[in-house]
mmCIF file of C-alpha atoms in Angstrom:
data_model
loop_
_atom_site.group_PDB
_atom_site.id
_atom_site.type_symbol
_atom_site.label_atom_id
_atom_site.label_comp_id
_atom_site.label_asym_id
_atom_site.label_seq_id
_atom_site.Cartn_x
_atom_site.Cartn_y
_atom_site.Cartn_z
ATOM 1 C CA UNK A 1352 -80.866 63.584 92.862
ATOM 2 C CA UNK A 1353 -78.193 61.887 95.221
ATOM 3 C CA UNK A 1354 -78.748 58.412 96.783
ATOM 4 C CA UNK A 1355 -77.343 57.665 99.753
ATOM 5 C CA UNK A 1356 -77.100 53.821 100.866
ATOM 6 C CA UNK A 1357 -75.807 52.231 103.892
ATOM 7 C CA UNK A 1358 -75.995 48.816 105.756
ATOM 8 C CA UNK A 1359 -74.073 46.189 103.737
ATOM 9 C CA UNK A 1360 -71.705 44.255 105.332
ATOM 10 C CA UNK A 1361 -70.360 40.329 105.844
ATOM 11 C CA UNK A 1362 -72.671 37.897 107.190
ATOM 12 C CA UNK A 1363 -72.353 34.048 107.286
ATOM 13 C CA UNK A 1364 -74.785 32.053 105.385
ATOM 14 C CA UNK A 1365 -78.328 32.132 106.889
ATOM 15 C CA UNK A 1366 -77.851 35.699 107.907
ATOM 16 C CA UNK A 1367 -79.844 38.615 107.705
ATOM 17 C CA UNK A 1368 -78.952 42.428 106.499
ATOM 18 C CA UNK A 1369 -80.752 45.444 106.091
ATOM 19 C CA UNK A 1370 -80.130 47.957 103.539
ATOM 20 C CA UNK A 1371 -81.500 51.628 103.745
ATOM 21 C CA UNK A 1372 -81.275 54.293 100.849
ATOM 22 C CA UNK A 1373 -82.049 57.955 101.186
ATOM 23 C CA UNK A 1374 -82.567 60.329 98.109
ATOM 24 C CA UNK A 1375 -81.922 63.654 98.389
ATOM 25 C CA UNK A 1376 -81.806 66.767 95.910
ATOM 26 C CA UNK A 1377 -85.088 67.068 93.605
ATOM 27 C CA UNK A 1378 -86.570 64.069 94.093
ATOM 28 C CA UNK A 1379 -90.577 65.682 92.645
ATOM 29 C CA UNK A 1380 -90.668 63.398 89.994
ATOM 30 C CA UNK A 1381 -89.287 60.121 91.292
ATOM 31 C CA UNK A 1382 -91.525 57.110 90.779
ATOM 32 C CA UNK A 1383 -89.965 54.040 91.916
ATOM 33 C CA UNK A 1384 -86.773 53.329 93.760
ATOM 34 C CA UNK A 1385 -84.940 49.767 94.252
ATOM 35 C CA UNK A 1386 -82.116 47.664 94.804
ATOM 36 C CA UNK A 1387 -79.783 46.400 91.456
ATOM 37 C CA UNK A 1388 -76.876 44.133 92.522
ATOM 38 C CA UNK A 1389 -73.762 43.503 90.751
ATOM 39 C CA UNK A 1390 -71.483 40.080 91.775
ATOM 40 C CA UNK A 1391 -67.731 40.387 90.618
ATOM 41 C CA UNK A 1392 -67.730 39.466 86.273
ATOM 42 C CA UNK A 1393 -71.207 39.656 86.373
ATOM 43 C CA UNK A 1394 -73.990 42.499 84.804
ATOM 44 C CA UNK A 1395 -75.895 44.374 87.033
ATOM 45 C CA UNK A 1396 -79.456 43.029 88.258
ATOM 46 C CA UNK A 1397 -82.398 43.742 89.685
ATOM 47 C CA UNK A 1398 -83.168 42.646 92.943
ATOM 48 C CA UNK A 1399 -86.537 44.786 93.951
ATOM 49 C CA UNK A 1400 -88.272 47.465 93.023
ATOM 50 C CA UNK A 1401 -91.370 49.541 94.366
ATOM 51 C CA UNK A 1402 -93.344 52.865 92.803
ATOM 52 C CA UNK A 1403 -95.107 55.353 94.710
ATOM 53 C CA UNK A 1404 -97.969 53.074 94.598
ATOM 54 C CA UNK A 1405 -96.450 50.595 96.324
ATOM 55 C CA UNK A 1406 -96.587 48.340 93.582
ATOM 56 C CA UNK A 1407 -93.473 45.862 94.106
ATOM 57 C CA UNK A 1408 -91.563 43.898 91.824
ATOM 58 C CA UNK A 1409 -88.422 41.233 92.819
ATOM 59 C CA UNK A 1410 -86.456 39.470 91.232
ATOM 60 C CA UNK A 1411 -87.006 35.306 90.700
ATOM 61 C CA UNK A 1412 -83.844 34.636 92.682
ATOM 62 C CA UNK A 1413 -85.345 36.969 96.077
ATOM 63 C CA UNK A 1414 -87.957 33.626 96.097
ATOM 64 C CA UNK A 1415 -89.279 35.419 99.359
ATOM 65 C CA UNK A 1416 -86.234 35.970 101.061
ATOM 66 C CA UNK A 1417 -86.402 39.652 100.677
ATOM 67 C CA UNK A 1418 -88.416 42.762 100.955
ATOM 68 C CA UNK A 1419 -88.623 45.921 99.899
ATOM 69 C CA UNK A 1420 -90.133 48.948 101.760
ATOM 70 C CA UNK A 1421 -90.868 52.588 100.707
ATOM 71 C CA UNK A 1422 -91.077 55.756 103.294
ATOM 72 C CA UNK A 1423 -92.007 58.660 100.733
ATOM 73 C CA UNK A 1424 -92.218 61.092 102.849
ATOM 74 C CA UNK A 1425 -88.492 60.152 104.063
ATOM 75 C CA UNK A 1426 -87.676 59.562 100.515
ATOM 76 C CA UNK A 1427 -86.064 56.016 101.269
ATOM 77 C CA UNK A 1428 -85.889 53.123 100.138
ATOM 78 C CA UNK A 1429 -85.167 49.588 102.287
ATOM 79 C CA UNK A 1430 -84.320 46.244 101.388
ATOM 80 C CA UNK A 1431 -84.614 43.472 104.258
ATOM 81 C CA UNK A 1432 -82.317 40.671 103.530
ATOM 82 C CA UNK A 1433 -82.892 36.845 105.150
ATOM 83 C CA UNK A 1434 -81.630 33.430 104.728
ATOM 84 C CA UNK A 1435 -78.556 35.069 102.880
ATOM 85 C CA UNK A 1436 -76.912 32.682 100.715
ATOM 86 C CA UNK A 1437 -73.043 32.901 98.686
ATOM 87 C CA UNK A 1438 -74.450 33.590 95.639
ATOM 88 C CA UNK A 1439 -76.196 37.317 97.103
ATOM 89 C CA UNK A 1440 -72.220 38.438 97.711
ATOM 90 C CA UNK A 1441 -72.515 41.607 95.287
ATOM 91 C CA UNK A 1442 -72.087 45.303 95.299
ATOM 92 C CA UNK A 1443 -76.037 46.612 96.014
ATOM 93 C CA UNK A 1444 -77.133 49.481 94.178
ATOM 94 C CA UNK A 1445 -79.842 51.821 95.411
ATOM 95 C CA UNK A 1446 -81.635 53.546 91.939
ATOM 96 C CA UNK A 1447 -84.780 55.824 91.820
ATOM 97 C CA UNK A 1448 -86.199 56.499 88.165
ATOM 98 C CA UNK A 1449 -87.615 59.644 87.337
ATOM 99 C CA UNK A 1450 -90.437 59.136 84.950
ATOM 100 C CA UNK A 1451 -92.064 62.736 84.481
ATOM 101 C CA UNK A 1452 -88.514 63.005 82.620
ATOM 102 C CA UNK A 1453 -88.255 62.529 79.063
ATOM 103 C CA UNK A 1454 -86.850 60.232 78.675
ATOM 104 C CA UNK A 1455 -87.058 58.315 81.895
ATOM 105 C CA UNK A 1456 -84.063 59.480 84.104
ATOM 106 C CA UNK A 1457 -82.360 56.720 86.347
ATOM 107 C CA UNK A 1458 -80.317 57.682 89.198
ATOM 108 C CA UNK A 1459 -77.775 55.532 91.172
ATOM 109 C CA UNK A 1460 -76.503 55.368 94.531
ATOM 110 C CA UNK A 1461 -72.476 54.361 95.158
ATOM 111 C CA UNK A 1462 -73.076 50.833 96.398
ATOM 112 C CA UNK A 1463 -73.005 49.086 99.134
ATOM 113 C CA UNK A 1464 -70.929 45.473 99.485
ATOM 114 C CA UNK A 1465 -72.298 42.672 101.019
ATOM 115 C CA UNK A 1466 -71.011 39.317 101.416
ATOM 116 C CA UNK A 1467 -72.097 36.104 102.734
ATOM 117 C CA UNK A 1468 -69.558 33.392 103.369
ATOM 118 C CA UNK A 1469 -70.536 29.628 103.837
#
């Protein structure tokens, strides 16, 4: 499986982005996609998550300033980003998790850089 993610960029504080995510390769299997982030020194985190059910999960900090969307039949994955602040400046990974796999199997985009400046 290969992810492909685009639409990070540098916004000022406030802003809005978009993120999209495409999976390609043999993606039968693939349960639930999201958006991890990763700020300079710091671990990787999850920012949003949704299965094939649609079930969604986010993160505490997202505190309803983002949202994640599914296309299956596209096999994407989007992430709507508003009232960006500093502190979302990180390197946003795209993952889809295989779970008819055993164990699991997670999969990872490149990465995409935003960054928000005050």
């Amino acid at each position: 499986v290969q992810l492909q993610a685009s639409g990070g960029g540098s916004v000022q504080a406030g802003g809005s982005l978009s993120l999209s995510c495409v999976a390609s390769g043999k993606t039968f299997g693939i349960n639930v996609m999201g958006w991890y982030r990763q700020a300079p020194g710091r671990q990787r985190e999850l920012v949003a998550t949704t299965t094939n059910e649609g079930v969604t999960d986010y993160a505490d900090f997202v505190a309803d300033r983002m949202r994640i969307s599914r296309d299956r039949v596209a096999n994407s994955v989007y992430l709507r980003m508003d009232n960006l602040k500093p502190e979302d400046t990180a390197v946003y990974f795209c993952n889809a998790r295989n779970v008819l796999s055993a164990p699991p199997t997670d999969y990872w985009g490149s990465g995409t850089l935003v960054t928000v400046s005050s």
